[in-house]
Coordinates of C-alpha atoms in Angstrom, one line a residue:
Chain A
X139 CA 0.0 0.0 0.0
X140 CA 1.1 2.9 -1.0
X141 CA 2.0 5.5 2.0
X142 CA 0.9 8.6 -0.3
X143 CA -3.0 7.3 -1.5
X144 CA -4.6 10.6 -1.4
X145 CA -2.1 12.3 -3.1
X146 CA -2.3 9.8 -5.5
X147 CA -5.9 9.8 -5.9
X148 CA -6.8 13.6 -6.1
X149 CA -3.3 14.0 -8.3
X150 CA -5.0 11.3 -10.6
X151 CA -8.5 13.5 -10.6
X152 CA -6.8 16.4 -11.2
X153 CA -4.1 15.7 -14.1
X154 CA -6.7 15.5 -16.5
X155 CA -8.6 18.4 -15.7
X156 CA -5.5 20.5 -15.9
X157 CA -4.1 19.4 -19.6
X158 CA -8.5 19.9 -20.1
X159 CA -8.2 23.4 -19.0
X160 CA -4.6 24.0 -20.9
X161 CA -6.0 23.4 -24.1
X162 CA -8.9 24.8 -23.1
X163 CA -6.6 28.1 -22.8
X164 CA -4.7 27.3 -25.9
X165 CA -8.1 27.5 -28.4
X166 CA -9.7 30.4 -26.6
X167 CA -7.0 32.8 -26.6
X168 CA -8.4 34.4 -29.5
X169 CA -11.3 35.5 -27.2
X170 CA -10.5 35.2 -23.4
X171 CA -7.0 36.0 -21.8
X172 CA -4.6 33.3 -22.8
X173 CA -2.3 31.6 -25.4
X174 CA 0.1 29.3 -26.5
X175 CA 2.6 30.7 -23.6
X176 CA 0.3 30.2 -20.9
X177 CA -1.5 27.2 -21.9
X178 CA 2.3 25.3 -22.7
X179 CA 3.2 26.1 -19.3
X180 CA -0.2 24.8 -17.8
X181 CA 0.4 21.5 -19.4
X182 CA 3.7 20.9 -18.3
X183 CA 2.7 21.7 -14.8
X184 CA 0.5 18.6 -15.4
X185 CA 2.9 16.5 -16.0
X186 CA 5.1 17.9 -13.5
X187 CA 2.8 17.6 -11.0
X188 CA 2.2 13.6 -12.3
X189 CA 6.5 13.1 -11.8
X190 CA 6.2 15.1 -8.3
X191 CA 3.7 12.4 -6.9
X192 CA 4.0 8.9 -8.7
X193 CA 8.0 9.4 -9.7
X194 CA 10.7 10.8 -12.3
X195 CA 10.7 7.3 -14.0
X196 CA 7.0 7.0 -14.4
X197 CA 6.5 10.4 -16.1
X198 CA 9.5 9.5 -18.5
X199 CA 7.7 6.4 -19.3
X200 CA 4.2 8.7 -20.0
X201 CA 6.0 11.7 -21.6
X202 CA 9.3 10.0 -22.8
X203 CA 12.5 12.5 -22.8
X204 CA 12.9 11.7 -26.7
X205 CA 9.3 13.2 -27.4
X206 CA 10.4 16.3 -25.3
X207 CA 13.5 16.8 -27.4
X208 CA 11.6 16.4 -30.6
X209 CA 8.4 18.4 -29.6
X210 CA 10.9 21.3 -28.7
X211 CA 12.4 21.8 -31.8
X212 CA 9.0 20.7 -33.7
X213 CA 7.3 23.8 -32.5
X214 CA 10.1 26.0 -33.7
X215 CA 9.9 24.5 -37.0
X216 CA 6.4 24.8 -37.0
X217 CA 6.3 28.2 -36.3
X218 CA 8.8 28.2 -38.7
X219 CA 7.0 26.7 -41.3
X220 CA 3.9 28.6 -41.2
X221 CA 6.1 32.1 -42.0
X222 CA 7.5 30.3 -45.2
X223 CA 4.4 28.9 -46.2
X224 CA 3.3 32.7 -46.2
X225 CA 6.4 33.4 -48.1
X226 CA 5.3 30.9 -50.8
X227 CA 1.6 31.8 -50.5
X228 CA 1.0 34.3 -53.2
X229 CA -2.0 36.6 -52.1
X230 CA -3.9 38.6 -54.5
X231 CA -1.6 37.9 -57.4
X232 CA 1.6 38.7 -55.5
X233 CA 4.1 37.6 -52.8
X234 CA 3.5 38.8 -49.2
X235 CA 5.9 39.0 -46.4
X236 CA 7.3 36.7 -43.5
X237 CA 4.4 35.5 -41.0
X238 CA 1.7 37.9 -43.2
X239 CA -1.1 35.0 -42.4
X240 CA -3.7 36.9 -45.0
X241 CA -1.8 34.6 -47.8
X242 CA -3.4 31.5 -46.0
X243 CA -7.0 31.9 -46.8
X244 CA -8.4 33.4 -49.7
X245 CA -11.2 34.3 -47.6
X246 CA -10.8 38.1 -47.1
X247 CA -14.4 39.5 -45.6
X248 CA -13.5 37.6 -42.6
X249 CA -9.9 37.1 -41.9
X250 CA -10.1 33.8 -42.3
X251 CA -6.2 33.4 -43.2
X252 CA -5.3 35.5 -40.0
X253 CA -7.2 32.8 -38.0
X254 CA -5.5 30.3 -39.2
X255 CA -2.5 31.7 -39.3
X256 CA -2.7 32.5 -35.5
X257 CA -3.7 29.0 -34.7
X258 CA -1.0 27.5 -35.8
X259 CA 1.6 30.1 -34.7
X260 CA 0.2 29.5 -31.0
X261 CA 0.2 25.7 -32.2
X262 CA 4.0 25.7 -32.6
X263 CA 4.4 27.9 -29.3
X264 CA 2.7 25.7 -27.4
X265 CA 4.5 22.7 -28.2
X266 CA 8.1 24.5 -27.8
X267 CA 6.9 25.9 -24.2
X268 CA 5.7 22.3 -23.2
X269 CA 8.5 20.5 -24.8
X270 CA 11.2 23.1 -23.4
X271 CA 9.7 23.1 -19.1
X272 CA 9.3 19.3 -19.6
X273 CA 13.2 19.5 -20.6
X274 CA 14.3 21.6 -18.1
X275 CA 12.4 19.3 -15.7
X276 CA 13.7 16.3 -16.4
X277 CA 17.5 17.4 -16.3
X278 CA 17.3 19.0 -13.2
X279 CA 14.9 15.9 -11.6
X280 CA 17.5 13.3 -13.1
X281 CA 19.7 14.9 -11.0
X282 CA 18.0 14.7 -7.6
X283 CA 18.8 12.0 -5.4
X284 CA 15.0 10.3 -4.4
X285 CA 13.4 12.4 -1.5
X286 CA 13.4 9.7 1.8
X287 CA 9.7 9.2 2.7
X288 CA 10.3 10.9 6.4
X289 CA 10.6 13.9 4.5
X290 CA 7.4 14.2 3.5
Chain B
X226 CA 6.8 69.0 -6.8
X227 CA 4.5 66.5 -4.0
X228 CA 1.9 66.8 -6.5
X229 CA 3.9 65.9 -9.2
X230 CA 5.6 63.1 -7.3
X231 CA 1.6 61.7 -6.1
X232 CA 0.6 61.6 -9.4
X233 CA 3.1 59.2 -10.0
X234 CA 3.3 57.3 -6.8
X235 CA 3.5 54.0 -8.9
X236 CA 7.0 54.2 -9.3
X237 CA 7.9 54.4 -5.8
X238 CA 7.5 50.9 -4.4
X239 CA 8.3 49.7 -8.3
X240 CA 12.0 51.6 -7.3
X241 CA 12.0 50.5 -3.8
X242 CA 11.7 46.5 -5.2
X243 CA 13.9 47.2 -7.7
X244 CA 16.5 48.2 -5.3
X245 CA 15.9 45.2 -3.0
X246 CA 16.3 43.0 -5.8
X247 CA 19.6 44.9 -7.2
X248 CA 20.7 44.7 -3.1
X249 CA 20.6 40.8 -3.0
X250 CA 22.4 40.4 -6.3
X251 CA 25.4 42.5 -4.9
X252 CA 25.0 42.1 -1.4
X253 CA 24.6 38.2 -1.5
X254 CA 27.5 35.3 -2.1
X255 CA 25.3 32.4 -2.6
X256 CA 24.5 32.1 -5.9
X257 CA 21.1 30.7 -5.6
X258 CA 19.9 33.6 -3.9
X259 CA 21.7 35.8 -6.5
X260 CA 19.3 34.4 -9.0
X261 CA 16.6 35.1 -6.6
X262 CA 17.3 38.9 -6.5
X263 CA 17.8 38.5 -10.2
X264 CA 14.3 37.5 -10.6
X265 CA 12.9 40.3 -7.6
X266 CA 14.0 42.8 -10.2
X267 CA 12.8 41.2 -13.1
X268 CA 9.2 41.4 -12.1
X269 CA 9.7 45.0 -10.8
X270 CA 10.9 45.8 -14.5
X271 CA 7.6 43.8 -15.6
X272 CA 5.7 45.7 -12.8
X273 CA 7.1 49.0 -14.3
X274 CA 5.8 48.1 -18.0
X275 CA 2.4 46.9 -16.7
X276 CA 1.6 50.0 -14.8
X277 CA 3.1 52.5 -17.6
X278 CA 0.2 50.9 -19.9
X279 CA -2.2 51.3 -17.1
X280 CA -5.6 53.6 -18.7
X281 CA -7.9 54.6 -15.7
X282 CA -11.2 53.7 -16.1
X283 CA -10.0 51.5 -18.5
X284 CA -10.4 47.7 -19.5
X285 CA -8.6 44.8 -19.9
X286 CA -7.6 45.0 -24.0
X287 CA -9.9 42.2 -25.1
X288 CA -12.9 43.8 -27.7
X289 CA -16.2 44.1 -26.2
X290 CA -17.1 43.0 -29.6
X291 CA -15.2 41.5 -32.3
X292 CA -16.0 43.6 -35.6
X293 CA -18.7 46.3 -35.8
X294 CA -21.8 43.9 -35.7
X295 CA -23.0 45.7 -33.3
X296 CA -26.1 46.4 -35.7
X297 CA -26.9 42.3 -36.6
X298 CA -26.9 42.1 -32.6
X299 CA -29.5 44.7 -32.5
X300 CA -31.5 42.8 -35.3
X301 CA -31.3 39.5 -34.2
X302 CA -31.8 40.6 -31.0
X303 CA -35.3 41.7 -31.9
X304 CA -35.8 38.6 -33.8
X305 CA -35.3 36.2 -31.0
X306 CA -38.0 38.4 -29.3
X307 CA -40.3 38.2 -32.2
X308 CA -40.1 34.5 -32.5
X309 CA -40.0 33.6 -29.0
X310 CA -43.6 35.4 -28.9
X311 CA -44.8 34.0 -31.9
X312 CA -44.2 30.2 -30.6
X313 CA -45.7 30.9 -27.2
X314 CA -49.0 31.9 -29.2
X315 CA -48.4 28.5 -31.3
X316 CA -48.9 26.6 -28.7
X317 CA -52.5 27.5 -28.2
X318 CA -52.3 28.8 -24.4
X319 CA -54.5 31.4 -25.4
X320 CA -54.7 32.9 -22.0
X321 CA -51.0 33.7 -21.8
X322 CA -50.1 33.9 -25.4
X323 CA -51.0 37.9 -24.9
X324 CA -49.0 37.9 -22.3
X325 CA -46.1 36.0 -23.6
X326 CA -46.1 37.9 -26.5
X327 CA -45.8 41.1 -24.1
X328 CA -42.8 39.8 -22.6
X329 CA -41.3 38.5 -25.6
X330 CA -41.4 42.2 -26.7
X331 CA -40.2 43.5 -23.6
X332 CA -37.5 41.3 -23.5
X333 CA -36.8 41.9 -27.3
X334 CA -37.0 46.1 -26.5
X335 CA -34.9 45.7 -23.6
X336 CA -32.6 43.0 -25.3
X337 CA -32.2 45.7 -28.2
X338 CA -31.3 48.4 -26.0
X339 CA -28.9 46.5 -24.2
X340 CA -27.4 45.7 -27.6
X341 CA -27.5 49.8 -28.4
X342 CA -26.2 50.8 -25.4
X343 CA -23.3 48.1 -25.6
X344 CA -22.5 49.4 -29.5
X345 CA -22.5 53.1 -27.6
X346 CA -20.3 52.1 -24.9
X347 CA -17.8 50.2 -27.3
X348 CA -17.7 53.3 -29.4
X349 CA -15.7 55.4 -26.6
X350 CA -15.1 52.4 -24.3
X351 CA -11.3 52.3 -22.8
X352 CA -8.8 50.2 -23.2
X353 CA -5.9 49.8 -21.5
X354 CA -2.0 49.7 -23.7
X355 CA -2.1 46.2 -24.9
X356 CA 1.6 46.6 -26.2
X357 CA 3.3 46.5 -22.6
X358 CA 0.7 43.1 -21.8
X359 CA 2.8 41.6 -25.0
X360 CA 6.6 42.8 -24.4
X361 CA 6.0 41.3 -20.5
X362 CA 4.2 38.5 -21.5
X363 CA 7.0 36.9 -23.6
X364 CA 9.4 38.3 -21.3
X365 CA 8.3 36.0 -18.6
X366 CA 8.4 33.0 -20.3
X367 CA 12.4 34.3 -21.8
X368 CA 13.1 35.3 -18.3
X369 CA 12.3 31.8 -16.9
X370 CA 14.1 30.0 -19.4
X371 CA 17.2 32.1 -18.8
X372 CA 16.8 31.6 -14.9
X373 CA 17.0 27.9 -16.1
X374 CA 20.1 28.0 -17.3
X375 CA 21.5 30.0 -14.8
X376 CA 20.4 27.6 -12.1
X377 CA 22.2 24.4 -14.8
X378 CA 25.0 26.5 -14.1
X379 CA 24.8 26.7 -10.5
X380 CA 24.6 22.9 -10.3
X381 CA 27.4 22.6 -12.2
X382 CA 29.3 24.9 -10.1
X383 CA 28.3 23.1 -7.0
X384 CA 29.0 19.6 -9.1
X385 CA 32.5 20.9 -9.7
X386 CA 33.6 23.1 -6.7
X387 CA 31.2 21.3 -3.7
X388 CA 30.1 25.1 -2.9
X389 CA 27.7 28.0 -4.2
X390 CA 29.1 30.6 -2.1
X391 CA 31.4 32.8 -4.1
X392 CA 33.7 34.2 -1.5
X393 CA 34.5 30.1 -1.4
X394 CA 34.7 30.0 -4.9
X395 CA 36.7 32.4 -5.1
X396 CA 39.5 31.4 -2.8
X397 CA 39.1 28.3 -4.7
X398 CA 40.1 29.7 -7.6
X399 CA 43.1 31.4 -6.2
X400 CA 44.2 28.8 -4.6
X401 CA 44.6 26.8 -7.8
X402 CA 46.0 29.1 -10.2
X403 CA 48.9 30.2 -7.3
X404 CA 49.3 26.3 -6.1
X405 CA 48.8 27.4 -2.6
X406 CA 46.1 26.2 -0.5
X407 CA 45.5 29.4 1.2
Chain C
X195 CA -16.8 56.3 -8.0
X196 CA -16.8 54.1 -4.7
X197 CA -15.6 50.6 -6.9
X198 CA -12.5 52.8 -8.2
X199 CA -11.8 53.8 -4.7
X200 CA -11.9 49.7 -3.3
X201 CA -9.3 48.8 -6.5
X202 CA -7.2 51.5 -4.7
X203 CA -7.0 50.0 -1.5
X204 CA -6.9 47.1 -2.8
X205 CA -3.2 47.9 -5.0
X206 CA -2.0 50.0 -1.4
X207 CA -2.1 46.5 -0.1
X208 CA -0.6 44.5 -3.0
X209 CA 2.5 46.8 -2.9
X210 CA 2.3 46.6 1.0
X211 CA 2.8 42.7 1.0
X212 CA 5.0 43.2 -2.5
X213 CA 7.1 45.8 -0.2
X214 CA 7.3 43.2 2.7
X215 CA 7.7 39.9 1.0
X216 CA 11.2 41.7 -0.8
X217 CA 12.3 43.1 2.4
X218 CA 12.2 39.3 3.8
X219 CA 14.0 37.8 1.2
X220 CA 16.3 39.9 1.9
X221 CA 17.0 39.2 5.8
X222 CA 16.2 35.6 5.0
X223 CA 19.2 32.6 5.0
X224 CA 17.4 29.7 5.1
X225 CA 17.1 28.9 0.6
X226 CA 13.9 26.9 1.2
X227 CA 12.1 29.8 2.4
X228 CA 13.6 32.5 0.1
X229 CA 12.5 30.2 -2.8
X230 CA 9.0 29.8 -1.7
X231 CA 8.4 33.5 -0.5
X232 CA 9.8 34.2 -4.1
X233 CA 7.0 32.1 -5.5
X234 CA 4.5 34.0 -3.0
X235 CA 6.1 37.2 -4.7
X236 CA 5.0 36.3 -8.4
X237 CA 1.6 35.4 -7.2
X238 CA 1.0 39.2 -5.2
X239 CA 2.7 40.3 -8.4
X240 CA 0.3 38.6 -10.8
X241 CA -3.0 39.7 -8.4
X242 CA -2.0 43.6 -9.2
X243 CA -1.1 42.4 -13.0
X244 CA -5.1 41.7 -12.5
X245 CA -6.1 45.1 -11.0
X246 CA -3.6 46.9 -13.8
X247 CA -5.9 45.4 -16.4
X248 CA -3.1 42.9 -18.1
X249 CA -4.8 39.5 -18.0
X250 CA -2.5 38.0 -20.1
X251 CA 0.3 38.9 -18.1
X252 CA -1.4 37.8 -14.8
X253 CA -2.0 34.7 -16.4
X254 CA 1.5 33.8 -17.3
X255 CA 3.2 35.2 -14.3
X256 CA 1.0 33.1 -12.2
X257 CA 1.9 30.0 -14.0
X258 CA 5.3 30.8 -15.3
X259 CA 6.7 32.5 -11.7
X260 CA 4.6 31.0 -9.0
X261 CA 4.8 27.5 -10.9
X262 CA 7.8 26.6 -12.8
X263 CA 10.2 28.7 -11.4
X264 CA 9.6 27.7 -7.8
X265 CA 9.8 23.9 -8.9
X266 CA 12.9 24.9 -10.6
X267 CA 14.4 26.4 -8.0
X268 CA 13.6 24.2 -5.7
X269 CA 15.2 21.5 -8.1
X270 CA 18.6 23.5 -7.9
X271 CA 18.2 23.9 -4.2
X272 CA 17.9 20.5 -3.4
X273 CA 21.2 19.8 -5.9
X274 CA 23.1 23.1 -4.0
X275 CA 22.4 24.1 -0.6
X276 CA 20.1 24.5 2.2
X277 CA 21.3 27.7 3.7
X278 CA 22.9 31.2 2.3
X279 CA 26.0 32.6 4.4
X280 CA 24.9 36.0 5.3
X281 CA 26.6 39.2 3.7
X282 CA 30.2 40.6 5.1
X283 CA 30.2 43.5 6.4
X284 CA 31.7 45.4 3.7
X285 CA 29.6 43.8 1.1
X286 CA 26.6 45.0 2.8
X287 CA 28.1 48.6 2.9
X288 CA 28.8 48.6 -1.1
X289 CA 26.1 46.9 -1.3
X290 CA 24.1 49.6 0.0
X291 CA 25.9 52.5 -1.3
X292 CA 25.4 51.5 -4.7
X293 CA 21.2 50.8 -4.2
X294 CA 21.4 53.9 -2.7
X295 CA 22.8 56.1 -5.2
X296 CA 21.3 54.5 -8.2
X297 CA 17.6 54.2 -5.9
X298 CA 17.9 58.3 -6.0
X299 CA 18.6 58.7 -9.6
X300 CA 16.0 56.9 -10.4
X301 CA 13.4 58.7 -7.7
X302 CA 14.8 62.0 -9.6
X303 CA 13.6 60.3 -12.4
X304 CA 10.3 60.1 -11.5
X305 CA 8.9 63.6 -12.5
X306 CA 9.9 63.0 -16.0
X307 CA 7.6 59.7 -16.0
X308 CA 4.3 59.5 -17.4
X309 CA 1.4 60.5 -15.5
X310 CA -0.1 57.0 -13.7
X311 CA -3.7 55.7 -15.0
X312 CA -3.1 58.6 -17.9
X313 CA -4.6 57.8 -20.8
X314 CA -3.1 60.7 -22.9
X315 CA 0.4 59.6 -22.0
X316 CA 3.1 59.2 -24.6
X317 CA 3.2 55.9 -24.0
X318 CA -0.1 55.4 -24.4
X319 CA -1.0 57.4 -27.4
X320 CA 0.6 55.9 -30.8
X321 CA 1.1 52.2 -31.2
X322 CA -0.8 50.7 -28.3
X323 CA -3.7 52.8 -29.7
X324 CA -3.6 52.3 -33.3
X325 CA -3.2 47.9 -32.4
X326 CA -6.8 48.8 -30.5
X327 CA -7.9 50.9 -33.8
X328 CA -6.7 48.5 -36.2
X329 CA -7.3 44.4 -34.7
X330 CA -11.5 44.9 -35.2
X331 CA -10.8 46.0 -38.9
X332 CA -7.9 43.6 -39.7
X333 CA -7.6 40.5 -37.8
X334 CA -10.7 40.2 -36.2
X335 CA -10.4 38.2 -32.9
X336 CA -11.5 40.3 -29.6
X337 CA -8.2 39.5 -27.7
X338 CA -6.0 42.6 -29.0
X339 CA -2.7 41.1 -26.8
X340 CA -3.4 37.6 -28.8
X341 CA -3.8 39.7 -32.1
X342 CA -0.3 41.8 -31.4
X343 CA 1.7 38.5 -30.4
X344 CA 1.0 36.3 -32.8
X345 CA -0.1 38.7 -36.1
X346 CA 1.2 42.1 -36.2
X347 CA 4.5 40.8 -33.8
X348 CA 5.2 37.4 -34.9
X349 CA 8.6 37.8 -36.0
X350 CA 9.0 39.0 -32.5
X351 CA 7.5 36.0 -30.6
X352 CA 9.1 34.0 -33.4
X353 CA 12.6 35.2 -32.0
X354 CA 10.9 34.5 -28.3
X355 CA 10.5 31.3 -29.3
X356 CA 13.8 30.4 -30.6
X357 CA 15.4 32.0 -27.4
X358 CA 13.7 29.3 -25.3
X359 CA 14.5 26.3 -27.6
X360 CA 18.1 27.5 -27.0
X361 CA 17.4 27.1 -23.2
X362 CA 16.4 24.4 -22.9
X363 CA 19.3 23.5 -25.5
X364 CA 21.7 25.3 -22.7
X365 CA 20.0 23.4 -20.1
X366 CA 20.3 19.7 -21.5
X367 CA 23.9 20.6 -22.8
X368 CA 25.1 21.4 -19.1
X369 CA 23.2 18.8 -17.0
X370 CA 21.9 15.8 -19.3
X371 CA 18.8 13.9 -19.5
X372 CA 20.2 11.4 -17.4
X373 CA 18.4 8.6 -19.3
X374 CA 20.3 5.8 -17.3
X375 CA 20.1 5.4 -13.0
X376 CA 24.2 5.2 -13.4
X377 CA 24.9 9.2 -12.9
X378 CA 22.3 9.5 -10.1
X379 CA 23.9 6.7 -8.0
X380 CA 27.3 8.3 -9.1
X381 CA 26.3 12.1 -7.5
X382 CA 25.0 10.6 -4.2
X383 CA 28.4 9.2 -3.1

């Protein structure tokens, strides 16, 4: 039996409400406070929080220090991407500049392309911010001998 | 000159925290607490932004409403009304279709006013300075990552010299480039 | 009138508590503490990012200074040291001879600062302004500070973003990932 069961339990209830409520702050950023910044941050909490209370080695085994490496650089790229698919884009019969989203949608009455072009933006930032707090996690926590259970 | 100093009082205790944090970072050899004073003045520089974009009577910067639709709310508003007062009277309940259909029109007038008085208000509604809210915001997340690194570095320190206080380090250092052990 | 005068009170005492959480740092050795009062510091500091209208920032420092960084430093703590030796007596001196004389340059500063809560301010007037004039027309999303940092800033954010990559890049360089249990058994001898 494990010493910590309440922990446990209400860390078990409350994981999955918190990634809920991170994307929750990733897709209404457009209209409420919020963002890829904050909602990247609010995720890795989650699984921080998951490596505080069930162990280092079992939130490597959930969230795997490869994916973190990858995800960090992915989101770059993808943020990347989206300012050289803009670049490529041509809007209106000519070439528009670095990150100019209108190139992404035709649509003009409604700014569709700037939308989109802010999803994915904040897409590509929130994968960087998880990626890179999950990193810097995991190389400090590698580091730290295993807390005795008296310390509690 | 008081006046002029109230008006800004702001600054004051954004000065005074500033100068706390800039204390610890001179005043302090351990180098985790270093970073600590590091990141005290950090967030009195954000505190400095923030309150520099601050608008009395103003709002946080997210649109009342999106685009200037304020004139479809105002119709649809009276719509909803309209049909809402219509389907009471569909469903036969002849004694309070009258009725419904009053407050379906009431609802719809004051709906529609609501709606008017909203477009007004968003016409000379204020905003508080949305650029400061980005610089800081982005600036938090930057500043965290740096504090990151510095705190790697710390642990390396410790790691390679088995201390964090720099008057230690220092003699350590001296001691190894002269050969003497102090 | 009576709600604006509450909000007042209600910043006096955010700076109060601001004022005296710094001043304990300060006097405090024991590193457990100082990190977690530091944490208590980014939450009083997000509560008046509230009352000062920036959402956003509130937000983020509440997750970003009272979260991360106190796990983070507590991370480092656990690596480094309990306790801080506290300041020689000469360090405390320069110490406080430099806060002091760069503390009054900036109070003689002050007058030349904008007005606070001005809305006419300089710093108020131009861009800030013409972002709130121009998002309804051309992007079209009611958050203006989402509509400035990913639209009419991106390169911007896309520079924020690279800068963090390369922290974490900075951080994995210097420490590892530690994929195997051999280093961990090798630092507690």
């Amino acid at each position: 039996m494990s010493p910590h069961i309440i922990l446990r339990v209400v860390s078990k209830l409350l994981i999955p409400m918190i990634v809920i409520f991170g994307f929750y702050v990733q897709f209404h950023g457009d209209f409420g406070p919020g963002g890829g910044f904050q909602a990247g941050v609010i995720i890795a909490v989650a699984v921080i929080l998951y490596a505080l209370i069930f162990g280092i080695d079992e939130a490597k085994k959930a969230v795997p220090p490869k994916l973190v490496q990858w995800g960090s650089a992915a989101g770059v790229l993808l943020y990347a991407a989206v300012g050289l698919a803009t670049l490529v884009m041509p809007f209106a019969g000519e070439a528009v500049n670095f990150l100019d989203y209108d190139a992404l949608h035709p649509d003009q009455s409604h700014h569709a392309g700037q939308h989109y072009g802010i999803l994915l933006v904040e897409l590509g930032v929130l994968i960087t911010v998880t990626s890179v707090m999950l990193a810097i996690f995991y190389a400090f926590a590698g580091r730290v001998p295993d807390i005795p259970d008296e310390e509690w | 000159m008081l006046e002029t100093i109230l008006e800004r009082f702001n600054y004051i205790p954004i000065i005074i925290l500033m100068m706390t944090g800039l204390y610890v970072v001179i005043a302090t050899g351990n180098l985790i607490k270093r970073l600590v004073g590091l990141s005290l003045f950090q967030t009195s520089v954000f505190l400095l932004y923030i309150t520099i974009g601050k608008v009395f009577g103003g709002q946080p910067p997210i649109l009342e409403s999106a685009h200037h639709g304020e004139d479809d709310g105002y119709g649809s508003a009276g719509g909803y009304g309209a049909e809402a007062a219509t389907g009471y009277a569909g469903a036969g309940e002849a004694e309070h279709a009258e009725e419904a259909a009053h407050n379906g029109y009431e609802a719809a007038a004051s709906h529609g006013e609501g709606y008017g008085d909203s477009a007004h208000h968003a016409a000379e509604v204020l905003y508080s300075n949305p650029l400061p809210h980005v610089l800081i915001l982005t600036a938090i997340v930057v500043g965290v990552a740096t504090l990151a690194v510095g705190l790697a570095l710390v642990v390396r320190i410790r790691e390679a010299y088995g201390t964090i206080e720099d008057d230690a380090l220092n003699a350590a250092d001296y001691s190894r480039e002269t050969g003497s052990s102090e | 009138m009576s709600g604006a005068d509450l909000t007042q009170f209600l910043d006096y005492t955010l700076i109060a508590m601001l004022l005296a959480v710094g001043f304990a740092i300060v006097r405090l050795r024991n590193l457990f503490a100082v990190v977690m009062l530091t944490g208590v510091y980014s939450l009083l500091s997000a509560a008046w990012f509230v009352s000062l209208d920036a959402v956003d920032v509130a937000f983020t420092e509440a997750a970003v200074g009272a979260g991360i960084s106190t796990v983070l430093m507590l991370g480092a703590m656990l690596l480094t040291a309990r306790e801080a030796e506290a300041p020689g007596r000469g360090r405390h001196l320069a110490a406080m001879l430099v806060v002091t004389v760069a503390g009054m340059a900036l109070f003689f500063a002050i007058p030349d600062m904008p007005v606070y809560g001005a809305a006419d301010s300089p710093a108020n007037s131009y861009v800030g302004a013409s972002y709130l004039e121009r998002t309804p027309n051309e992007i079209e999303i009611p958050n203006v500070v989402t509509a400035v940092l990913a639209s009419y800033r991106g390169y911007d954010t896309f520079g924020e973003v690279v800068v963090i990559f390369t922290a974490a890049l900075g951080v994995i360089l210097l420490l590892g990932f530690n994929t195997g249990g051999a280093r961990r058994r090798e630092d507690e001898e």
